Structures are given as structure tokens and as C-alpha cells.
Amino acid sequence: MSPWPTISPAAAYLLMNPDWFRPGEALRITLVSLAARGAIRIEDMGQVGILHRCATALRPGAPMELHGHEAEVVRIVRENAETDPPYALPLSKFVELARKSFGSDYFMVRAEITQDLIDAGLFDEVRERYMLFLKKTRVRPSPLGYTWQQAALNRVGELKRVPDLLNVDPAKAVAIVAAAGGLVFLLPELQPHFPALSSALRAAQPTGDHGSSFVPLDITALGWFDSADLPAFESDFSAADSGGSGSGDGGDGGGDGGGGD
């Protein structure tokens, strides 16, 4: 049994970065993690247009039970993918639709993830006084959330060793990734190694259900998609997103200002 509540990779990103959370980055993490699980597919469609720019598209994947912002992302892809070949949704169009669904700066992504963390007992809501007579509600990591945060930071530190370990001690790399679970999606530098990690995990046939993972995930699913498509995805998502979301959500998640006592 895991000692931790089950949360999404994007929720892990918020819990680890409550003062510097960027909704656009959370959406990017969600897309990659959904692709790894097979809920959507990320594909480089090649060079298009007069400038021969590489274009990334999203395709619907295997049906699976999801909730919150993850379910909404999959719905956007599934309902708006082209009905003719290549049966895909251009990433630029997805970003446009996501802004309509989540708000121009994806503010609803943060709101939904924050509620997930509150429900999991990892965030606390705190009423604080300001301007003498007024109060506002803020959220901050709960005692359990702080413990999770520190343990996860240690796991992320170990994950940074994985690329080197794959060459000299693949069994150790497998153990680190299996323990970290979906935290792998917080480190873009690991993406080129996903297929190798998936193969190493299958070869090792690790026992147990990875219940100690901070963000539970069937790590063998990392081989589901071709990570060679990810460099184009990263570039295209950054370009498409640059016109809206992405600014830091500084502070500690302040809520609405309320009235007096």
C-alpha cells in the first residue's frame, strides 16, 4: 500500500512548486503523461506550410477512466480531432480550444488541481486577515503535503541520475524510476530515455505494484509512444502557448478576498 494519496503528475508539479506554478507547464506535463499512458497520442506530422514548419498533432488514444483536467484534455482531443485522415488535432488548435475550456491563462487548470490536492489532504485552506478588517482564503501544503514535498524532491534528485545509470547500472535506474512513478514527467530531460526505461523495466520484471510511487503509474507504459516525436512537441507547444499562459502564479495560491468577520 502506498503511504501517499493518488495524485496526477500535474498535481505533483503544483505541490512541488506552489509559489512558482505555471499553468501552461502543468498542461504540457499532462499531455506528455497522458501520451505515456496511451490516452492520447503525440505525433510529429512533418513539415507543413510555406515555411516548412514541423507541426505536432494529437490523436485520441485508448479509452480509460480519468477525471478533472485530465478528462477534459482527452475530451478536447477526442471531440475535435479531424474526421478525415490524419484523424488528428493540430497542437496549435488544441491550445486554442484549451484556452476556451480552461480560461485564457488556463486558470481553471490550477483551480481544479488545487481542489484535487485539498481533497487528497495535501493542501490546507487557510483564512488570513489583510487590510485590518478583511480576510482571504489561501492554500498551502498541509503537514502531510510538506512531508510529501520533501520526499518527492529527494526522488527527483535521484531521477536526475537515471540517464547515466542506464548505461552502467540499468537495474538501479529501473528501481529509481519505479519508486518515483509519474514524477518522471516533471523532468523533460528524461523523455529521450522513456523507451529504454520501458524495455529495462520489462526485462527486469520488477515485482510488486509500485505502491510506494509518489504518482502511481505503470512505468512499462513509457514505451507506448515514440519519444522521438517529443522534441517537435516541446517546440510547438512552447510556440503555441507563448501568446497566453505560462506566467508564474506567484504567491501561495491566494483565494478571493472575503468580507470581514
mmCIF file of C-alpha atoms in Angstrom:
data_model
loop_
_atom_site.group_PDB
_atom_site.id
_atom_site.type_symbol
_atom_site.label_atom_id
_atom_site.label_comp_id
_atom_site.label_asym_id
_atom_site.label_seq_id
_atom_site.Cartn_x
_atom_site.Cartn_y
_atom_site.Cartn_z
ATOM 1 C CA MET A 1 0.000 0.000 0.000
ATOM 2 C CA SER A 2 1.181 3.495 -0.833
ATOM 3 C CA PRO A 3 1.562 5.925 2.093
ATOM 4 C CA TRP A 4 0.601 8.733 -0.268
ATOM 5 C CA PRO A 5 -2.725 9.801 -1.770
ATOM 6 C CA THR A 6 -3.006 9.230 -5.511
ATOM 7 C CA ILE A 7 -2.453 12.447 -7.490
ATOM 8 C CA SER A 8 -1.743 13.342 -11.110
ATOM 9 C CA PRO A 9 1.686 14.397 -12.414
ATOM 10 C CA ALA A 10 0.381 17.964 -12.828
ATOM 11 C CA ALA A 11 -0.791 17.962 -9.202
ATOM 12 C CA ALA A 12 2.674 16.791 -8.186
ATOM 13 C CA TYR A 13 4.122 19.743 -10.107
ATOM 14 C CA LEU A 14 1.874 22.185 -8.211
ATOM 15 C CA LEU A 15 2.649 20.640 -4.835
ATOM 16 C CA MET A 16 6.372 20.841 -5.518
ATOM 17 C CA ASN A 17 6.144 24.408 -6.891
ATOM 18 C CA PRO A 18 3.277 26.149 -5.060
ATOM 19 C CA ASP A 19 4.909 29.582 -5.345
ATOM 20 C CA TRP A 20 6.103 29.283 -8.946
ATOM 21 C CA PHE A 21 3.385 27.224 -10.586
ATOM 22 C CA ARG A 22 2.842 27.831 -14.313
ATOM 23 C CA PRO A 23 -0.474 26.508 -15.668
ATOM 24 C CA GLY A 24 0.963 26.136 -19.160
ATOM 25 C CA GLU A 25 3.712 23.873 -17.828
ATOM 26 C CA ALA A 26 1.111 21.829 -15.948
ATOM 27 C CA LEU A 27 -0.795 21.366 -19.207
ATOM 28 C CA ARG A 28 2.396 20.290 -21.001
ATOM 29 C CA ILE A 29 3.111 17.735 -18.248
ATOM 30 C CA THR A 30 -0.459 16.464 -18.539
ATOM 31 C CA LEU A 31 -0.210 15.971 -22.303
ATOM 32 C CA VAL A 32 3.041 14.004 -22.060
ATOM 33 C CA SER A 33 1.798 11.861 -19.164
ATOM 34 C CA LEU A 34 -1.470 11.105 -20.986
ATOM 35 C CA ALA A 35 0.510 10.112 -24.079
ATOM 36 C CA ALA A 36 2.702 7.800 -21.993
ATOM 37 C CA ARG A 37 -0.409 6.113 -20.645
ATOM 38 C CA GLY A 38 -1.913 5.815 -24.116
ATOM 39 C CA ALA A 39 -4.904 8.100 -23.500
ATOM 40 C CA ILE A 40 -3.756 10.334 -26.362
ATOM 41 C CA ARG A 41 -1.021 10.113 -28.963
ATOM 42 C CA ILE A 42 1.527 12.803 -29.790
ATOM 43 C CA GLU A 43 2.783 12.693 -33.376
ATOM 44 C CA ASP A 44 5.114 14.821 -35.463
ATOM 45 C CA MET A 45 3.205 15.423 -38.712
ATOM 46 C CA GLY A 46 6.308 16.568 -40.576
ATOM 47 C CA GLN A 47 6.979 19.846 -42.329
ATOM 48 C CA VAL A 48 3.952 21.905 -43.318
ATOM 49 C CA GLY A 49 3.232 25.323 -44.749
ATOM 50 C CA ILE A 50 5.313 27.736 -46.804
ATOM 51 C CA LEU A 51 7.963 27.912 -44.095
ATOM 52 C CA HIS A 52 8.075 24.099 -43.826
ATOM 53 C CA ARG A 53 7.496 24.271 -40.103
ATOM 54 C CA CYS A 54 7.234 20.994 -38.209
ATOM 55 C CA ALA A 55 3.721 20.529 -36.896
ATOM 56 C CA THR A 56 2.693 18.341 -33.986
ATOM 57 C CA ALA A 57 -0.760 16.827 -33.721
ATOM 58 C CA LEU A 58 -2.713 14.935 -31.078
ATOM 59 C CA ARG A 59 -4.774 11.820 -31.713
ATOM 60 C CA PRO A 60 -7.297 10.086 -29.453
ATOM 61 C CA GLY A 61 -5.878 7.048 -27.699
ATOM 62 C CA ALA A 62 -7.253 4.160 -25.705
ATOM 63 C CA PRO A 63 -10.361 4.813 -23.583
ATOM 64 C CA MET A 64 -9.594 4.938 -19.876
ATOM 65 C CA GLU A 65 -11.083 6.307 -16.679
ATOM 66 C CA LEU A 66 -9.856 9.820 -15.979
ATOM 67 C CA HIS A 67 -11.173 12.793 -14.034
ATOM 68 C CA GLY A 68 -10.725 16.532 -13.673
ATOM 69 C CA HIS A 69 -8.433 18.378 -16.047
ATOM 70 C CA GLU A 70 -7.039 15.133 -17.493
ATOM 71 C CA ALA A 71 -10.515 14.034 -18.593
ATOM 72 C CA GLU A 72 -11.152 17.467 -20.124
ATOM 73 C CA VAL A 73 -7.883 17.346 -22.105
ATOM 74 C CA VAL A 74 -8.811 13.958 -23.561
ATOM 75 C CA ARG A 75 -12.340 15.191 -24.348
ATOM 76 C CA ILE A 76 -10.941 18.157 -26.280
ATOM 77 C CA VAL A 77 -8.739 15.860 -28.361
ATOM 78 C CA ARG A 78 -11.401 13.210 -28.946
ATOM 79 C CA GLU A 79 -14.209 15.600 -29.893
ATOM 80 C CA ASN A 80 -12.139 17.873 -32.115
ATOM 81 C CA ALA A 81 -9.821 15.514 -33.967
ATOM 82 C CA GLU A 82 -10.343 15.685 -37.720
ATOM 83 C CA THR A 83 -12.847 13.185 -39.084
ATOM 84 C CA ASP A 84 -10.704 12.664 -42.198
ATOM 85 C CA PRO A 85 -7.083 11.498 -42.403
ATOM 86 C CA PRO A 86 -4.870 12.053 -40.500
ATOM 87 C CA TYR A 87 -7.669 11.968 -37.849
ATOM 88 C CA ALA A 88 -5.690 14.287 -35.603
ATOM 89 C CA LEU A 89 -5.972 17.636 -33.839
ATOM 90 C CA PRO A 90 -3.150 20.104 -34.583
ATOM 91 C CA LEU A 91 -1.425 21.125 -31.366
ATOM 92 C CA SER A 92 -1.945 24.818 -32.125
ATOM 93 C CA LYS A 93 -5.693 24.184 -32.398
ATOM 94 C CA PHE A 94 -5.647 22.211 -29.137
ATOM 95 C CA VAL A 95 -4.052 25.152 -27.319
ATOM 96 C CA GLU A 96 -6.756 27.448 -28.714
ATOM 97 C CA LEU A 97 -9.514 25.096 -27.525
ATOM 98 C CA ALA A 98 -7.835 24.558 -24.141
ATOM 99 C CA ARG A 99 -7.868 28.318 -23.537
ATOM 100 C CA LYS A 100 -11.591 28.358 -24.226
ATOM 101 C CA SER A 101 -12.149 25.473 -21.819
ATOM 102 C CA PHE A 102 -9.732 26.385 -19.009
ATOM 103 C CA GLY A 103 -9.533 30.165 -19.467
ATOM 104 C CA SER A 104 -7.117 32.305 -21.457
ATOM 105 C CA ASP A 105 -4.298 31.653 -18.982
ATOM 106 C CA TYR A 106 -5.558 28.152 -18.067
ATOM 107 C CA PHE A 107 -6.523 29.441 -14.627
ATOM 108 C CA MET A 108 -9.049 26.625 -14.252
ATOM 109 C CA VAL A 109 -6.217 24.100 -14.523
ATOM 110 C CA ARG A 110 -4.769 25.463 -11.312
ATOM 111 C CA ALA A 111 -8.198 25.658 -9.675
ATOM 112 C CA GLU A 112 -9.005 22.019 -10.453
ATOM 113 C CA ILE A 113 -5.587 20.727 -9.408
ATOM 114 C CA THR A 114 -5.718 22.768 -6.198
ATOM 115 C CA GLN A 115 -9.056 21.188 -5.316
ATOM 116 C CA ASP A 116 -7.603 17.744 -6.039
ATOM 117 C CA LEU A 117 -4.793 18.431 -3.561
ATOM 118 C CA ILE A 118 -7.229 19.731 -0.935
ATOM 119 C CA ASP A 119 -9.362 16.595 -1.351
ATOM 120 C CA ALA A 120 -6.226 14.452 -1.002
ATOM 121 C CA GLY A 121 -5.263 16.176 2.261
ATOM 122 C CA LEU A 122 -2.062 17.592 0.751
ATOM 123 C CA PHE A 123 -3.226 21.237 0.708
ATOM 124 C CA ASP A 124 -4.899 23.142 3.539
ATOM 125 C CA GLU A 125 -7.180 26.148 3.128
ATOM 126 C CA VAL A 126 -6.239 28.961 5.497
ATOM 127 C CA ARG A 127 -8.206 32.159 6.186
ATOM 128 C CA GLU A 128 -5.821 35.085 6.656
ATOM 129 C CA ARG A 129 -6.539 38.649 7.648
ATOM 130 C CA TYR A 130 -5.409 41.519 5.437
ATOM 131 C CA MET A 131 -6.157 45.254 5.343
ATOM 132 C CA LEU A 132 -7.252 45.135 9.013
ATOM 133 C CA PHE A 133 -10.882 44.052 8.555
ATOM 134 C CA LEU A 134 -10.790 41.757 5.533
ATOM 135 C CA LYS A 135 -9.843 38.124 5.152
ATOM 136 C CA LYS A 136 -8.859 35.983 2.208
ATOM 137 C CA THR A 137 -8.534 32.239 1.785
ATOM 138 C CA ARG A 138 -5.145 30.897 0.817
ATOM 139 C CA VAL A 139 -3.964 27.368 0.225
ATOM 140 C CA ARG A 140 -0.670 25.935 1.369
ATOM 141 C CA PRO A 141 0.785 22.445 1.772
ATOM 142 C CA SER A 142 -0.621 20.596 4.764
ATOM 143 C CA PRO A 143 1.765 18.809 7.176
ATOM 144 C CA LEU A 144 1.334 15.688 5.027
ATOM 145 C CA GLY A 145 1.876 17.842 1.942
ATOM 146 C CA TYR A 146 5.161 19.210 3.291
ATOM 147 C CA THR A 147 6.343 15.678 4.043
ATOM 148 C CA TRP A 148 5.363 14.581 0.531
ATOM 149 C CA GLN A 149 7.088 17.631 -0.951
ATOM 150 C CA GLN A 150 10.421 16.938 0.730
ATOM 151 C CA ALA A 151 10.362 13.232 -0.061
ATOM 152 C CA ALA A 152 9.468 13.954 -3.699
ATOM 153 C CA LEU A 153 12.332 16.447 -4.019
ATOM 154 C CA ASN A 154 14.666 13.659 -2.954
ATOM 155 C CA ARG A 155 13.127 11.346 -5.554
ATOM 156 C CA VAL A 156 13.559 13.970 -8.277
ATOM 157 C CA GLY A 157 17.198 14.335 -7.277
ATOM 158 C CA GLU A 158 17.624 10.594 -7.785
ATOM 159 C CA LEU A 159 15.794 10.725 -11.131
ATOM 160 C CA LYS A 160 18.416 13.130 -12.468
ATOM 161 C CA ARG A 161 20.953 10.291 -12.196
ATOM 162 C CA VAL A 162 18.901 7.925 -14.364
ATOM 163 C CA PRO A 163 20.372 8.771 -17.821
ATOM 164 C CA ASP A 164 23.886 7.917 -16.612
ATOM 165 C CA LEU A 165 22.735 4.870 -14.655
ATOM 166 C CA LEU A 166 21.039 3.372 -17.713
ATOM 167 C CA ASN A 167 24.498 2.803 -19.186
ATOM 168 C CA VAL A 168 26.252 1.463 -16.103
ATOM 169 C CA ASP A 169 23.585 0.113 -13.757
ATOM 170 C CA PRO A 170 20.209 -0.276 -15.510
ATOM 171 C CA ALA A 171 18.784 -2.215 -12.557
ATOM 172 C CA LYS A 172 19.395 0.802 -10.317
ATOM 173 C CA ALA A 173 17.811 3.109 -12.897
ATOM 174 C CA VAL A 174 14.760 0.847 -13.011
ATOM 175 C CA ALA A 175 14.440 0.861 -9.218
ATOM 176 C CA ILE A 176 14.626 4.664 -9.054
ATOM 177 C CA VAL A 177 12.011 5.173 -11.775
ATOM 178 C CA ALA A 178 9.695 2.506 -10.369
ATOM 179 C CA ALA A 179 9.787 4.230 -6.975
ATOM 180 C CA ALA A 180 9.254 7.718 -8.424
ATOM 181 C CA GLY A 181 6.357 6.779 -10.701
ATOM 182 C CA GLY A 182 4.803 9.696 -12.571
ATOM 183 C CA LEU A 183 7.375 12.144 -11.201
ATOM 184 C CA VAL A 184 9.362 11.229 -14.325
ATOM 185 C CA PHE A 185 7.137 13.629 -16.279
ATOM 186 C CA LEU A 186 8.435 16.608 -14.302
ATOM 187 C CA LEU A 187 11.866 16.181 -15.914
ATOM 188 C CA PRO A 188 11.785 16.784 -19.693
ATOM 189 C CA GLU A 189 15.410 15.631 -19.943
ATOM 190 C CA LEU A 190 14.237 12.075 -19.207
ATOM 191 C CA GLN A 191 11.922 11.940 -22.225
ATOM 192 C CA PRO A 192 14.504 10.592 -24.719
ATOM 193 C CA HIS A 193 15.087 7.698 -22.308
ATOM 194 C CA PHE A 194 11.444 6.602 -21.897
ATOM 195 C CA PRO A 195 11.615 3.693 -24.401
ATOM 196 C CA ALA A 196 14.870 2.411 -22.874
ATOM 197 C CA LEU A 197 13.364 2.633 -19.405
ATOM 198 C CA SER A 198 10.255 0.786 -20.527
ATOM 199 C CA SER A 199 12.371 -2.001 -22.042
ATOM 200 C CA ALA A 200 14.564 -2.215 -18.950
ATOM 201 C CA LEU A 201 11.518 -2.486 -16.704
ATOM 202 C CA ARG A 202 10.019 -5.245 -18.821
ATOM 203 C CA ALA A 203 13.323 -7.135 -18.825
ATOM 204 C CA ALA A 204 13.705 -6.773 -15.067
ATOM 205 C CA GLN A 205 10.090 -7.849 -14.452
ATOM 206 C CA PRO A 206 10.005 -5.933 -11.171
ATOM 207 C CA THR A 207 7.794 -7.449 -8.512
ATOM 208 C CA GLY A 208 5.162 -5.554 -6.563
ATOM 209 C CA ASP A 209 2.709 -2.925 -7.717
ATOM 210 C CA HIS A 210 5.000 0.095 -7.294
ATOM 211 C CA GLY A 211 2.696 1.101 -4.450
ATOM 212 C CA SER A 212 5.359 3.352 -2.984
ATOM 213 C CA SER A 213 5.295 5.559 -6.081
ATOM 214 C CA PHE A 214 4.557 9.193 -5.335
ATOM 215 C CA VAL A 215 2.477 9.424 -8.500
ATOM 216 C CA PRO A 216 1.374 5.853 -9.308
ATOM 217 C CA LEU A 217 1.992 4.808 -12.896
ATOM 218 C CA ASP A 218 2.529 1.623 -14.856
ATOM 219 C CA ILE A 219 6.073 2.573 -15.821
ATOM 220 C CA THR A 220 6.178 -0.017 -18.609
ATOM 221 C CA ALA A 221 3.684 2.273 -20.377
ATOM 222 C CA LEU A 222 6.562 4.647 -21.108
ATOM 223 C CA GLY A 223 7.167 2.617 -24.246
ATOM 224 C CA TRP A 224 3.664 3.357 -25.552
ATOM 225 C CA PHE A 225 4.687 6.337 -27.645
ATOM 226 C CA ASP A 226 7.690 7.268 -29.746
ATOM 227 C CA SER A 227 9.654 9.781 -27.707
ATOM 228 C CA ALA A 228 11.335 10.870 -30.960
ATOM 229 C CA ASP A 229 8.164 12.907 -31.544
ATOM 230 C CA LEU A 230 8.618 14.812 -28.301
ATOM 231 C CA PRO A 231 11.250 17.392 -29.394
ATOM 232 C CA ALA A 232 8.825 18.715 -32.047
ATOM 233 C CA PHE A 233 6.011 18.640 -29.479
ATOM 234 C CA GLU A 234 8.031 20.637 -26.952
ATOM 235 C CA SER A 235 8.925 23.255 -29.553
ATOM 236 C CA ASP A 236 5.419 23.506 -30.988
ATOM 237 C CA PHE A 237 3.733 23.656 -27.592
ATOM 238 C CA SER A 238 6.053 26.427 -26.455
ATOM 239 C CA ALA A 239 5.334 28.397 -29.636
ATOM 240 C CA ALA A 240 1.570 27.891 -29.442
ATOM 241 C CA ASP A 241 1.443 28.681 -25.737
ATOM 242 C CA SER A 242 3.636 31.785 -25.854
ATOM 243 C CA GLY A 243 0.692 34.038 -26.658
ATOM 244 C CA GLY A 244 -1.184 33.318 -23.440
ATOM 245 C CA SER A 245 -0.420 31.135 -20.457
ATOM 246 C CA GLY A 246 2.876 30.481 -18.829
ATOM 247 C CA SER A 247 3.452 33.357 -16.432
ATOM 248 C CA GLY A 248 4.319 32.326 -12.922
ATOM 249 C CA ASP A 249 1.473 32.103 -10.490
ATOM 250 C CA GLY A 250 3.493 33.652 -7.711
ATOM 251 C CA GLY A 251 2.391 33.618 -4.145
ATOM 252 C CA ASP A 252 0.791 30.805 -2.218
ATOM 253 C CA GLY A 253 -2.444 30.306 -4.074
ATOM 254 C CA GLY A 254 -4.457 33.148 -2.641
ATOM 255 C CA GLY A 255 -8.223 32.912 -2.937
ATOM 256 C CA ASP A 256 -10.924 35.520 -3.129
ATOM 257 C CA GLY A 257 -10.869 38.356 -0.718
ATOM 258 C CA GLY A 258 -13.771 37.976 1.657
ATOM 259 C CA GLY A 259 -15.695 40.247 3.858
ATOM 260 C CA GLY A 260 -14.996 40.963 7.458
ATOM 261 C CA ASP A 261 -15.572 38.547 10.292
#
